[in-house]
Short mmCIF file of N, CA, C and O in Angstrom, two decimals:
data_model
loop_
_atom_site.label_atom_id
_atom_site.label_comp_id
_atom_site.label_asym_id
_atom_site.label_seq_id
_atom_site.Cartn_x
_atom_site.Cartn_y
_atom_site.Cartn_z
N MET A 1 -1.58 -9.43 -49.48
CA MET A 1 -2.10 -10.40 -48.62
C MET A 1 -1.90 -10.01 -47.20
O MET A 1 -2.74 -10.21 -46.34
N SER A 2 -0.70 -9.52 -46.86
CA SER A 2 -0.41 -9.11 -45.49
C SER A 2 -1.30 -8.03 -45.03
O SER A 2 -1.57 -7.88 -43.86
N SER A 3 -1.71 -7.10 -45.92
CA SER A 3 -2.59 -5.96 -45.56
C SER A 3 -3.99 -6.45 -45.16
O SER A 3 -4.55 -5.95 -44.27
N ILE A 4 -4.41 -7.56 -45.77
CA ILE A 4 -5.65 -8.12 -45.36
C ILE A 4 -5.53 -8.82 -43.99
O ILE A 4 -6.42 -8.62 -43.12
N THR A 5 -4.42 -9.44 -43.71
CA THR A 5 -4.23 -10.01 -42.40
C THR A 5 -4.12 -8.97 -41.34
O THR A 5 -4.70 -9.05 -40.29
N LYS A 6 -3.38 -7.91 -41.60
CA LYS A 6 -3.31 -6.82 -40.65
C LYS A 6 -4.63 -6.18 -40.34
O LYS A 6 -5.00 -5.91 -39.22
N GLY A 7 -5.40 -6.01 -41.45
CA GLY A 7 -6.73 -5.42 -41.26
C GLY A 7 -7.63 -6.30 -40.49
O GLY A 7 -8.44 -5.82 -39.67
N GLY A 8 -7.53 -7.59 -40.74
CA GLY A 8 -8.35 -8.59 -40.03
C GLY A 8 -8.05 -8.62 -38.57
O GLY A 8 -8.88 -8.65 -37.70
N SER A 9 -6.72 -8.53 -38.24
CA SER A 9 -6.37 -8.56 -36.80
C SER A 9 -6.70 -7.35 -36.10
O SER A 9 -7.12 -7.34 -34.98
N VAL A 10 -6.70 -6.20 -36.85
CA VAL A 10 -7.13 -4.93 -36.28
C VAL A 10 -8.62 -4.96 -35.91
O VAL A 10 -9.09 -4.50 -34.86
N GLU A 11 -9.41 -5.57 -36.84
CA GLU A 11 -10.85 -5.71 -36.64
C GLU A 11 -11.18 -6.63 -35.49
O GLU A 11 -12.08 -6.39 -34.67
N ILE A 12 -10.35 -7.72 -35.31
CA ILE A 12 -10.57 -8.65 -34.20
C ILE A 12 -10.29 -7.88 -32.86
O ILE A 12 -11.07 -7.99 -31.90
N ILE A 13 -9.18 -7.11 -32.80
CA ILE A 13 -8.80 -6.41 -31.63
C ILE A 13 -9.90 -5.40 -31.31
O ILE A 13 -10.26 -5.23 -30.11
N ALA A 14 -10.40 -4.72 -32.30
CA ALA A 14 -11.37 -3.73 -32.08
C ALA A 14 -12.73 -4.45 -31.56
O ALA A 14 -13.37 -3.86 -30.57
N PHE A 15 -13.05 -5.57 -32.06
CA PHE A 15 -14.31 -6.25 -31.70
C PHE A 15 -14.07 -6.69 -30.18
O PHE A 15 -14.97 -6.52 -29.38
N LEU A 16 -12.82 -7.22 -29.85
CA LEU A 16 -12.63 -7.63 -28.51
C LEU A 16 -12.71 -6.48 -27.46
O LEU A 16 -13.21 -6.60 -26.35
N ASN A 17 -12.24 -5.29 -27.92
CA ASN A 17 -12.27 -4.10 -27.07
C ASN A 17 -13.69 -3.64 -26.86
O ASN A 17 -14.12 -3.23 -25.84
N GLN A 18 -14.54 -3.72 -27.90
CA GLN A 18 -15.88 -3.24 -27.93
C GLN A 18 -16.78 -4.29 -27.17
O GLN A 18 -17.74 -3.81 -26.45
N GLU A 19 -16.53 -5.51 -27.28
CA GLU A 19 -17.46 -6.53 -26.81
C GLU A 19 -16.73 -7.35 -25.64
O GLU A 19 -16.91 -8.55 -25.62
N TRP A 20 -15.96 -6.71 -24.87
CA TRP A 20 -15.19 -7.40 -23.85
C TRP A 20 -16.10 -8.21 -22.88
O TRP A 20 -15.71 -9.29 -22.43
N MET A 21 -17.23 -7.69 -22.60
CA MET A 21 -18.10 -8.35 -21.66
C MET A 21 -18.65 -9.71 -22.36
O MET A 21 -18.68 -10.81 -21.60
N LEU A 22 -19.01 -9.61 -23.53
CA LEU A 22 -19.42 -10.85 -24.25
C LEU A 22 -18.31 -11.89 -24.42
O LEU A 22 -18.51 -13.03 -24.14
N VAL A 23 -17.12 -11.42 -24.75
CA VAL A 23 -15.95 -12.30 -24.83
C VAL A 23 -15.59 -12.92 -23.51
O VAL A 23 -15.28 -14.08 -23.36
N SER A 24 -15.67 -12.12 -22.39
CA SER A 24 -15.38 -12.62 -21.09
C SER A 24 -16.41 -13.67 -20.60
O SER A 24 -16.02 -14.63 -20.02
N THR A 25 -17.65 -13.39 -20.92
CA THR A 25 -18.69 -14.41 -20.56
C THR A 25 -18.46 -15.72 -21.33
O THR A 25 -18.63 -16.78 -20.76
N LEU A 26 -18.17 -15.62 -22.63
CA LEU A 26 -17.89 -16.77 -23.39
C LEU A 26 -16.66 -17.60 -22.87
O LEU A 26 -16.78 -18.80 -22.64
N ALA A 27 -15.60 -16.89 -22.43
CA ALA A 27 -14.43 -17.50 -21.93
C ALA A 27 -14.83 -18.25 -20.57
O ALA A 27 -14.38 -19.37 -20.31
N ALA A 28 -15.57 -17.57 -19.72
CA ALA A 28 -16.05 -18.14 -18.42
C ALA A 28 -16.79 -19.38 -18.65
O ALA A 28 -16.67 -20.42 -17.98
N LEU A 29 -17.72 -19.37 -19.59
CA LEU A 29 -18.62 -20.46 -19.90
C LEU A 29 -17.79 -21.70 -20.41
O LEU A 29 -17.99 -22.87 -20.05
N ILE A 30 -16.73 -21.44 -21.26
CA ILE A 30 -15.91 -22.51 -21.75
C ILE A 30 -15.15 -23.12 -20.60
O ILE A 30 -15.02 -24.29 -20.50
N LEU A 31 -14.55 -22.27 -19.68
CA LEU A 31 -13.89 -22.78 -18.44
C LEU A 31 -14.83 -23.62 -17.62
O LEU A 31 -14.43 -24.77 -17.12
N ILE A 32 -15.97 -23.16 -17.32
CA ILE A 32 -16.92 -23.90 -16.52
C ILE A 32 -17.29 -25.21 -17.17
O ILE A 32 -17.38 -26.23 -16.54
N TYR A 33 -17.58 -25.24 -18.49
CA TYR A 33 -17.87 -26.48 -19.22
C TYR A 33 -16.74 -27.48 -19.07
O TYR A 33 -16.88 -28.66 -18.80
N GLY A 34 -15.45 -26.96 -19.28
CA GLY A 34 -14.26 -27.87 -19.20
C GLY A 34 -14.13 -28.45 -17.83
O GLY A 34 -13.90 -29.64 -17.62
N TRP A 35 -14.40 -27.64 -16.79
CA TRP A 35 -14.27 -28.15 -15.40
C TRP A 35 -15.37 -29.12 -15.10
O TRP A 35 -15.08 -30.19 -14.46
N ARG A 36 -16.65 -28.90 -15.51
CA ARG A 36 -17.67 -29.84 -15.27
C ARG A 36 -17.37 -31.14 -15.94
O ARG A 36 -17.67 -32.24 -15.42
N GLU A 37 -16.98 -31.13 -17.20
CA GLU A 37 -16.63 -32.32 -17.91
C GLU A 37 -15.55 -33.09 -17.20
O GLU A 37 -15.64 -34.38 -17.14
N ARG A 38 -14.57 -32.45 -16.72
CA ARG A 38 -13.47 -33.06 -16.09
C ARG A 38 -13.93 -33.83 -14.74
O ARG A 38 -13.58 -34.99 -14.50
N VAL A 39 -14.78 -33.16 -14.02
CA VAL A 39 -15.29 -33.68 -12.78
C VAL A 39 -16.28 -34.83 -13.06
O VAL A 39 -16.32 -35.86 -12.45
N LYS A 40 -17.11 -34.68 -14.12
CA LYS A 40 -18.10 -35.70 -14.49
C LYS A 40 -17.42 -37.01 -14.95
O LYS A 40 -18.00 -38.03 -14.69
N ASN A 41 -16.20 -36.98 -15.41
CA ASN A 41 -15.51 -38.14 -15.82
C ASN A 41 -14.80 -38.77 -14.66
O ASN A 41 -14.10 -39.71 -14.88
N GLY A 42 -14.86 -38.26 -13.51
CA GLY A 42 -14.20 -38.75 -12.33
C GLY A 42 -13.07 -37.80 -11.98
O GLY A 42 -12.18 -37.52 -12.78
N GLN A 43 -13.14 -37.31 -10.80
CA GLN A 43 -12.15 -36.34 -10.31
C GLN A 43 -10.75 -36.99 -10.33
O GLN A 43 -10.63 -38.09 -9.78
N PRO A 44 -9.76 -36.38 -10.92
CA PRO A 44 -8.40 -36.93 -10.86
C PRO A 44 -7.85 -36.85 -9.47
O PRO A 44 -8.07 -35.87 -8.70
N VAL A 45 -7.07 -37.96 -9.12
CA VAL A 45 -6.45 -37.98 -7.79
C VAL A 45 -4.96 -38.36 -8.04
O VAL A 45 -4.60 -39.05 -9.00
N THR A 46 -4.07 -37.85 -7.20
CA THR A 46 -2.72 -38.21 -7.25
C THR A 46 -2.49 -39.56 -6.66
O THR A 46 -3.37 -40.14 -6.03
N THR A 47 -1.30 -40.13 -6.84
CA THR A 47 -0.94 -41.43 -6.26
C THR A 47 -1.06 -41.38 -4.71
O THR A 47 -1.59 -42.35 -4.13
N ALA A 48 -0.69 -40.31 -4.09
CA ALA A 48 -0.80 -40.15 -2.66
C ALA A 48 -2.26 -40.18 -2.20
O ALA A 48 -2.61 -40.82 -1.23
N GLN A 49 -3.06 -39.39 -2.88
CA GLN A 49 -4.50 -39.26 -2.47
C GLN A 49 -5.17 -40.68 -2.68
O GLN A 49 -5.98 -41.14 -1.87
N ALA A 50 -4.85 -41.35 -3.80
CA ALA A 50 -5.46 -42.62 -4.07
C ALA A 50 -5.05 -43.67 -2.98
O ALA A 50 -5.75 -44.38 -2.48
N THR A 51 -3.72 -43.64 -2.66
CA THR A 51 -3.25 -44.58 -1.64
C THR A 51 -3.89 -44.32 -0.36
O THR A 51 -4.21 -45.29 0.43
N ALA A 52 -4.09 -43.03 0.01
CA ALA A 52 -4.73 -42.72 1.28
C ALA A 52 -6.25 -43.25 1.27
O ALA A 52 -6.64 -43.81 2.31
N LEU A 53 -6.90 -43.21 0.19
CA LEU A 53 -8.29 -43.69 0.09
C LEU A 53 -8.29 -45.25 0.19
O LEU A 53 -9.12 -45.79 0.91
N ILE A 54 -7.27 -45.86 -0.44
CA ILE A 54 -7.21 -47.32 -0.34
C ILE A 54 -6.86 -47.79 1.11
O ILE A 54 -7.47 -48.72 1.64
N ASN A 55 -5.89 -47.10 1.68
CA ASN A 55 -5.47 -47.46 3.11
C ASN A 55 -6.62 -47.19 4.11
O ASN A 55 -6.62 -47.93 5.15
N ALA A 56 -7.48 -46.27 3.87
CA ALA A 56 -8.61 -46.00 4.74
C ALA A 56 -9.73 -46.97 4.41
O ALA A 56 -10.84 -46.94 5.04
N ASP A 57 -9.55 -47.92 3.55
CA ASP A 57 -10.52 -48.97 3.09
C ASP A 57 -11.81 -48.35 2.55
O ASP A 57 -12.93 -48.83 2.79
N SER A 58 -11.65 -47.22 1.91
CA SER A 58 -12.85 -46.49 1.34
C SER A 58 -12.86 -46.49 -0.15
O SER A 58 -13.67 -45.78 -0.74
N ALA A 59 -11.91 -47.27 -0.80
CA ALA A 59 -11.80 -47.23 -2.23
C ALA A 59 -11.24 -48.63 -2.75
O ALA A 59 -10.67 -49.32 -1.91
N ILE A 60 -11.51 -48.83 -4.05
CA ILE A 60 -10.96 -50.03 -4.70
C ILE A 60 -10.33 -49.53 -6.02
O ILE A 60 -10.62 -48.46 -6.50
N TRP A 61 -9.37 -50.36 -6.49
CA TRP A 61 -8.71 -50.09 -7.78
C TRP A 61 -9.41 -50.77 -8.88
O TRP A 61 -9.86 -51.94 -8.76
N LEU A 62 -9.73 -50.08 -9.97
CA LEU A 62 -10.29 -50.72 -11.20
C LEU A 62 -9.29 -50.44 -12.28
O LEU A 62 -9.11 -49.33 -12.78
N ASP A 63 -8.50 -51.46 -12.70
CA ASP A 63 -7.56 -51.35 -13.71
C ASP A 63 -8.22 -51.66 -15.06
O ASP A 63 -8.66 -52.89 -15.19
N ILE A 64 -8.27 -50.76 -15.98
CA ILE A 64 -8.99 -51.00 -17.23
C ILE A 64 -8.02 -51.25 -18.40
O ILE A 64 -8.50 -51.18 -19.50
N ARG A 65 -6.82 -51.60 -18.06
CA ARG A 65 -5.94 -52.03 -19.13
C ARG A 65 -6.30 -53.42 -19.66
O ARG A 65 -6.98 -54.18 -18.93
N GLU A 66 -5.75 -53.76 -20.83
CA GLU A 66 -5.99 -55.11 -21.37
C GLU A 66 -5.41 -56.15 -20.40
O GLU A 66 -4.37 -55.85 -19.70
N SER A 67 -5.97 -57.34 -20.42
CA SER A 67 -5.48 -58.43 -19.45
C SER A 67 -3.97 -58.69 -19.56
O SER A 67 -3.34 -58.87 -18.56
N LYS A 68 -3.41 -58.65 -20.79
CA LYS A 68 -1.99 -58.91 -20.97
C LYS A 68 -1.17 -57.89 -20.20
O LYS A 68 -0.21 -58.23 -19.55
N GLU A 69 -1.55 -56.64 -20.38
CA GLU A 69 -0.85 -55.57 -19.66
C GLU A 69 -0.99 -55.65 -18.19
O GLU A 69 -0.07 -55.46 -17.37
N PHE A 70 -2.22 -56.01 -17.73
CA PHE A 70 -2.51 -56.15 -16.28
C PHE A 70 -1.68 -57.28 -15.71
O PHE A 70 -1.10 -57.16 -14.68
N ASP A 71 -1.56 -58.40 -16.43
CA ASP A 71 -0.79 -59.52 -15.92
C ASP A 71 0.69 -59.21 -15.81
O ASP A 71 1.40 -59.78 -15.03
N ALA A 72 1.13 -58.26 -16.67
CA ALA A 72 2.55 -57.94 -16.57
C ALA A 72 2.95 -57.13 -15.38
O ALA A 72 4.12 -57.08 -15.02
N GLY A 73 1.94 -56.55 -14.73
CA GLY A 73 2.20 -55.77 -13.54
C GLY A 73 1.06 -54.88 -13.21
O GLY A 73 0.60 -54.09 -14.08
N HIS A 74 0.53 -54.96 -12.04
CA HIS A 74 -0.64 -54.16 -11.61
C HIS A 74 -0.60 -53.80 -10.10
O HIS A 74 0.25 -54.39 -9.40
N ILE A 75 -1.41 -52.86 -9.71
CA ILE A 75 -1.49 -52.47 -8.27
C ILE A 75 -2.17 -53.66 -7.57
O ILE A 75 -3.12 -54.22 -8.02
N VAL A 76 -1.63 -53.95 -6.31
CA VAL A 76 -2.13 -54.97 -5.53
C VAL A 76 -3.62 -54.83 -5.28
O VAL A 76 -4.09 -53.73 -5.08
N ASP A 77 -4.38 -55.97 -5.37
CA ASP A 77 -5.84 -56.04 -5.14
C ASP A 77 -6.68 -55.28 -6.21
O ASP A 77 -7.84 -55.05 -6.01
N ALA A 78 -6.08 -54.90 -7.29
CA ALA A 78 -6.83 -54.21 -8.35
C ALA A 78 -7.78 -55.18 -9.06
O ALA A 78 -7.36 -56.38 -9.20
N ILE A 79 -8.90 -54.76 -9.45
CA ILE A 79 -9.82 -55.57 -10.24
C ILE A 79 -9.57 -55.13 -11.76
O ILE A 79 -9.42 -53.98 -12.08
N ASN A 80 -9.47 -56.18 -12.56
CA ASN A 80 -9.20 -55.90 -13.97
C ASN A 80 -10.48 -56.10 -14.84
O ASN A 80 -10.98 -57.21 -14.84
N ILE A 81 -10.90 -55.07 -15.47
CA ILE A 81 -11.92 -55.12 -16.45
C ILE A 81 -11.44 -54.26 -17.59
O ILE A 81 -11.40 -53.03 -17.43
N PRO A 82 -11.06 -54.81 -18.72
CA PRO A 82 -10.58 -54.04 -19.84
C PRO A 82 -11.56 -52.90 -20.22
O PRO A 82 -12.85 -53.11 -20.17
N HIS A 83 -11.09 -51.74 -20.65
CA HIS A 83 -11.96 -50.56 -20.85
C HIS A 83 -13.13 -50.87 -21.90
O HIS A 83 -14.16 -50.33 -21.77
N GLY A 84 -12.84 -51.69 -22.83
CA GLY A 84 -13.85 -51.99 -23.79
C GLY A 84 -14.96 -52.95 -23.32
O GLY A 84 -15.98 -53.10 -23.97
N LYS A 85 -14.77 -53.54 -22.07
CA LYS A 85 -15.80 -54.44 -21.57
C LYS A 85 -16.38 -53.93 -20.29
O LYS A 85 -17.29 -54.61 -19.75
N VAL A 86 -16.07 -52.71 -19.88
CA VAL A 86 -16.67 -52.20 -18.60
C VAL A 86 -18.14 -52.04 -18.71
O VAL A 86 -18.86 -52.46 -17.75
N ALA A 87 -18.67 -51.57 -19.83
CA ALA A 87 -20.18 -51.42 -19.93
C ALA A 87 -20.89 -52.72 -19.77
O ALA A 87 -21.94 -52.74 -19.16
N GLU A 88 -20.38 -53.78 -20.35
CA GLU A 88 -21.12 -55.08 -20.21
C GLU A 88 -20.78 -55.79 -18.92
O GLU A 88 -21.55 -56.72 -18.57
N ARG A 89 -19.86 -55.38 -18.17
CA ARG A 89 -19.46 -56.02 -16.94
C ARG A 89 -19.59 -55.14 -15.72
O ARG A 89 -19.12 -55.45 -14.58
N VAL A 90 -20.31 -54.05 -15.84
CA VAL A 90 -20.44 -53.07 -14.77
C VAL A 90 -21.19 -53.67 -13.52
O VAL A 90 -20.85 -53.26 -12.42
N THR A 91 -21.97 -54.67 -13.75
CA THR A 91 -22.65 -55.28 -12.55
C THR A 91 -21.66 -55.96 -11.61
O THR A 91 -21.98 -56.12 -10.43
N GLU A 92 -20.46 -56.30 -12.08
CA GLU A 92 -19.47 -56.92 -11.20
C GLU A 92 -18.98 -55.90 -10.16
O GLU A 92 -18.46 -56.35 -9.16
N LEU A 93 -19.26 -54.65 -10.43
CA LEU A 93 -18.80 -53.57 -9.44
C LEU A 93 -19.90 -53.23 -8.46
O LEU A 93 -19.60 -52.46 -7.49
N ASP A 94 -21.10 -53.74 -8.58
CA ASP A 94 -22.25 -53.44 -7.72
C ASP A 94 -21.91 -53.67 -6.28
O ASP A 94 -22.30 -52.88 -5.42
N LYS A 95 -21.13 -54.75 -5.97
CA LYS A 95 -20.83 -55.00 -4.55
C LYS A 95 -19.89 -54.00 -3.93
O LYS A 95 -19.65 -54.01 -2.70
N HIS A 96 -19.36 -53.11 -4.73
CA HIS A 96 -18.39 -52.08 -4.26
C HIS A 96 -19.03 -50.64 -4.31
O HIS A 96 -18.31 -49.63 -4.22
N ARG A 97 -20.35 -50.52 -4.35
CA ARG A 97 -21.03 -49.29 -4.42
C ARG A 97 -20.74 -48.41 -3.22
O ARG A 97 -20.81 -47.18 -3.31
N ASP A 98 -20.44 -48.95 -2.10
CA ASP A 98 -20.15 -48.16 -0.90
C ASP A 98 -18.74 -47.60 -0.84
O ASP A 98 -18.36 -46.84 0.08
N LYS A 99 -17.95 -47.89 -1.90
CA LYS A 99 -16.56 -47.43 -1.96
C LYS A 99 -16.35 -46.56 -3.23
O LYS A 99 -17.12 -46.64 -4.16
N THR A 100 -15.31 -45.78 -3.14
CA THR A 100 -14.81 -45.01 -4.28
C THR A 100 -14.12 -45.90 -5.20
O THR A 100 -13.32 -46.76 -4.80
N ILE A 101 -14.43 -45.86 -6.54
CA ILE A 101 -13.69 -46.64 -7.49
C ILE A 101 -12.62 -45.72 -8.18
O ILE A 101 -12.97 -44.67 -8.71
N ILE A 102 -11.34 -46.12 -8.02
CA ILE A 102 -10.29 -45.39 -8.64
C ILE A 102 -9.92 -46.12 -9.96
O ILE A 102 -9.38 -47.20 -9.84
N VAL A 103 -10.16 -45.48 -11.05
CA VAL A 103 -9.93 -46.02 -12.36
C VAL A 103 -8.45 -45.84 -12.73
O VAL A 103 -7.96 -44.64 -12.67
N VAL A 104 -7.83 -46.89 -13.16
CA VAL A 104 -6.43 -46.84 -13.57
C VAL A 104 -6.30 -47.38 -14.94
O VAL A 104 -6.83 -48.47 -15.29
N ASP A 105 -5.53 -46.69 -15.78
CA ASP A 105 -5.23 -47.19 -17.14
C ASP A 105 -3.74 -46.84 -17.38
O ASP A 105 -3.06 -46.56 -16.39
N LYS A 106 -3.34 -46.96 -18.58
CA LYS A 106 -1.92 -46.84 -18.85
C LYS A 106 -1.41 -45.40 -18.67
O LYS A 106 -0.46 -45.18 -17.93
N LEU A 107 -2.09 -44.49 -19.26
CA LEU A 107 -1.66 -43.07 -19.22
C LEU A 107 -2.71 -42.09 -18.93
O LEU A 107 -2.54 -40.93 -18.82
N GLY A 108 -3.94 -42.58 -18.75
CA GLY A 108 -5.09 -41.70 -18.54
C GLY A 108 -5.94 -41.48 -19.73
O GLY A 108 -6.92 -40.79 -19.66
N GLN A 109 -5.70 -42.17 -20.81
CA GLN A 109 -6.46 -41.92 -22.06
C GLN A 109 -7.83 -42.54 -22.04
O GLN A 109 -8.73 -41.97 -22.74
N HIS A 110 -8.11 -43.58 -21.30
CA HIS A 110 -9.45 -44.19 -21.40
C HIS A 110 -10.20 -44.05 -20.03
O HIS A 110 -11.35 -44.32 -19.95
N ALA A 111 -9.47 -43.52 -19.03
CA ALA A 111 -10.12 -43.47 -17.68
C ALA A 111 -11.32 -42.50 -17.66
O ALA A 111 -12.23 -42.65 -16.96
N GLY A 112 -11.17 -41.43 -18.45
CA GLY A 112 -12.30 -40.42 -18.53
C GLY A 112 -13.58 -41.01 -19.02
O GLY A 112 -14.62 -40.78 -18.48
N SER A 113 -13.54 -41.81 -20.08
CA SER A 113 -14.78 -42.44 -20.64
C SER A 113 -15.36 -43.46 -19.66
O SER A 113 -16.58 -43.52 -19.49
N VAL A 114 -14.47 -44.22 -19.01
CA VAL A 114 -14.95 -45.17 -18.10
C VAL A 114 -15.51 -44.48 -16.79
O VAL A 114 -16.53 -44.93 -16.26
N GLY A 115 -14.85 -43.40 -16.38
CA GLY A 115 -15.33 -42.62 -15.30
C GLY A 115 -16.69 -42.01 -15.51
O GLY A 115 -17.58 -42.04 -14.65
N ARG A 116 -16.92 -41.54 -16.76
CA ARG A 116 -18.27 -41.01 -17.13
C ARG A 116 -19.29 -42.13 -17.09
O ARG A 116 -20.44 -41.98 -16.57
N LEU A 117 -18.90 -43.30 -17.64
CA LEU A 117 -19.91 -44.38 -17.62
C LEU A 117 -20.28 -44.81 -16.18
O LEU A 117 -21.45 -44.97 -15.86
N LEU A 118 -19.29 -45.03 -15.31
CA LEU A 118 -19.53 -45.36 -13.98
C LEU A 118 -20.25 -44.24 -13.20
O LEU A 118 -21.14 -44.64 -12.39
N GLY A 119 -19.90 -43.09 -13.42
CA GLY A 119 -20.53 -41.92 -12.77
C GLY A 119 -22.07 -41.89 -13.16
O GLY A 119 -22.90 -41.56 -12.32
N GLY A 120 -22.28 -42.18 -14.41
CA GLY A 120 -23.77 -42.25 -14.83
C GLY A 120 -24.49 -43.35 -14.15
O GLY A 120 -25.72 -43.33 -14.19
N LYS A 121 -23.76 -44.36 -13.67
CA LYS A 121 -24.46 -45.50 -12.90
C LYS A 121 -24.45 -45.24 -11.48
O LYS A 121 -24.58 -46.19 -10.69
N GLU A 122 -24.14 -44.04 -11.08
CA GLU A 122 -24.15 -43.55 -9.68
C GLU A 122 -23.03 -44.15 -8.80
O GLU A 122 -23.22 -44.31 -7.56
N PHE A 123 -21.89 -44.44 -9.37
CA PHE A 123 -20.75 -44.88 -8.65
C PHE A 123 -19.94 -43.57 -8.34
O PHE A 123 -19.94 -42.65 -8.99
N ASP A 124 -19.24 -43.66 -7.16
CA ASP A 124 -18.31 -42.59 -6.83
C ASP A 124 -16.93 -42.88 -7.49
O ASP A 124 -16.35 -43.91 -7.16
N VAL A 125 -16.55 -42.09 -8.44
CA VAL A 125 -15.46 -42.45 -9.24
C VAL A 125 -14.33 -41.40 -9.19
O VAL A 125 -14.64 -40.16 -9.09
N ARG A 126 -13.07 -41.86 -9.15
CA ARG A 126 -11.88 -41.02 -9.32
C ARG A 126 -11.04 -41.64 -10.37
O ARG A 126 -11.21 -42.77 -10.64
N ARG A 127 -10.14 -40.80 -10.96
CA ARG A 127 -9.16 -41.28 -11.92
C ARG A 127 -7.77 -41.07 -11.47
O ARG A 127 -7.46 -39.94 -10.90
N LEU A 128 -6.94 -42.08 -11.56
CA LEU A 128 -5.52 -41.94 -11.13
C LEU A 128 -4.87 -41.11 -12.15
O LEU A 128 -4.64 -41.49 -13.30
N SER A 129 -4.35 -39.90 -11.74
CA SER A 129 -3.67 -38.93 -12.61
C SER A 129 -2.42 -39.65 -13.11
O SER A 129 -1.57 -40.17 -12.42
N GLY A 130 -2.29 -39.64 -14.47
CA GLY A 130 -1.08 -40.21 -15.07
C GLY A 130 -1.12 -41.73 -15.29
O GLY A 130 -0.18 -42.30 -15.84
N GLY A 131 -2.15 -42.35 -14.77
CA GLY A 131 -2.31 -43.80 -14.86
C GLY A 131 -1.18 -44.63 -14.25
O GLY A 131 -0.50 -44.11 -13.34
N ILE A 132 -1.07 -45.84 -14.65
CA ILE A 132 -0.06 -46.74 -14.10
C ILE A 132 1.35 -46.27 -14.45
O ILE A 132 2.27 -46.55 -13.67
N SER A 133 1.53 -45.46 -15.44
CA SER A 133 2.82 -44.97 -15.74
C SER A 133 3.31 -43.98 -14.64
O SER A 133 4.46 -44.00 -14.21
N GLU A 134 2.39 -43.17 -14.16
CA GLU A 134 2.75 -42.24 -13.09
C GLU A 134 3.03 -43.05 -11.79
O GLU A 134 3.95 -42.74 -11.03
N TRP A 135 2.26 -44.07 -11.63
CA TRP A 135 2.50 -44.97 -10.43
C TRP A 135 3.95 -45.49 -10.48
O TRP A 135 4.62 -45.48 -9.43
N GLN A 136 4.30 -46.01 -11.57
CA GLN A 136 5.64 -46.52 -11.74
C GLN A 136 6.70 -45.54 -11.64
O GLN A 136 7.76 -45.71 -10.98
N ASN A 137 6.44 -44.36 -12.14
CA ASN A 137 7.39 -43.19 -12.08
C ASN A 137 7.66 -42.80 -10.64
O ASN A 137 8.75 -42.28 -10.28
N GLN A 138 6.71 -43.00 -9.75
CA GLN A 138 6.82 -42.70 -8.41
C GLN A 138 7.51 -43.80 -7.59
O GLN A 138 7.71 -43.67 -6.41
N GLY A 139 7.85 -44.91 -8.31
CA GLY A 139 8.53 -45.96 -7.66
C GLY A 139 7.64 -46.81 -6.76
O GLY A 139 8.17 -47.50 -5.86
N LEU A 140 6.37 -46.82 -7.02
CA LEU A 140 5.44 -47.58 -6.20
C LEU A 140 5.36 -48.99 -6.79
O LEU A 140 5.49 -49.25 -7.97
N PRO A 141 4.98 -49.97 -5.94
CA PRO A 141 5.12 -51.35 -6.32
C PRO A 141 3.91 -51.87 -7.20
O PRO A 141 2.82 -51.36 -7.12
N LEU A 142 4.29 -52.85 -8.01
CA LEU A 142 3.35 -53.54 -8.81
C LEU A 142 3.47 -55.04 -8.54
O LEU A 142 4.57 -55.51 -8.12
N VAL A 143 2.42 -55.81 -8.70
CA VAL A 143 2.51 -57.27 -8.55
C VAL A 143 2.21 -57.91 -9.85
O VAL A 143 1.55 -57.34 -10.67
N LYS A 144 2.65 -59.18 -9.96
CA LYS A 144 2.41 -59.93 -11.22
C LYS A 144 1.55 -61.10 -10.89
O LYS A 144 1.51 -61.62 -9.84
#
């Protein structure tokens, strides 16, 4: 069995050596696709970058956690629309079209899908890197 594995790995190495241009092109395309998908879901911003946007009055917070979590502690002036309801309540954000929407969730797990939805509706969207957990880790304030 180990001779098959060794032979297979030798063949793979030989293929990579012979077809390095093809393999390099594939790797570049994968990287470009990953980068485009990340940006399409809303460019990630740090807490400092997000705070700068808010302080310049050019952004709003959209907290997509469930209401119970939001009520336990959220960023001041954040709008709460749970991630499962954003699609049906997106019109509530129309009055903020002139601002960047910074999507906040617990850890970043739902911000990408909401970012893609809002980006598809022509909103300028960013995602808070690390979500509300990173905000708290930075020692930044929450209100109840």
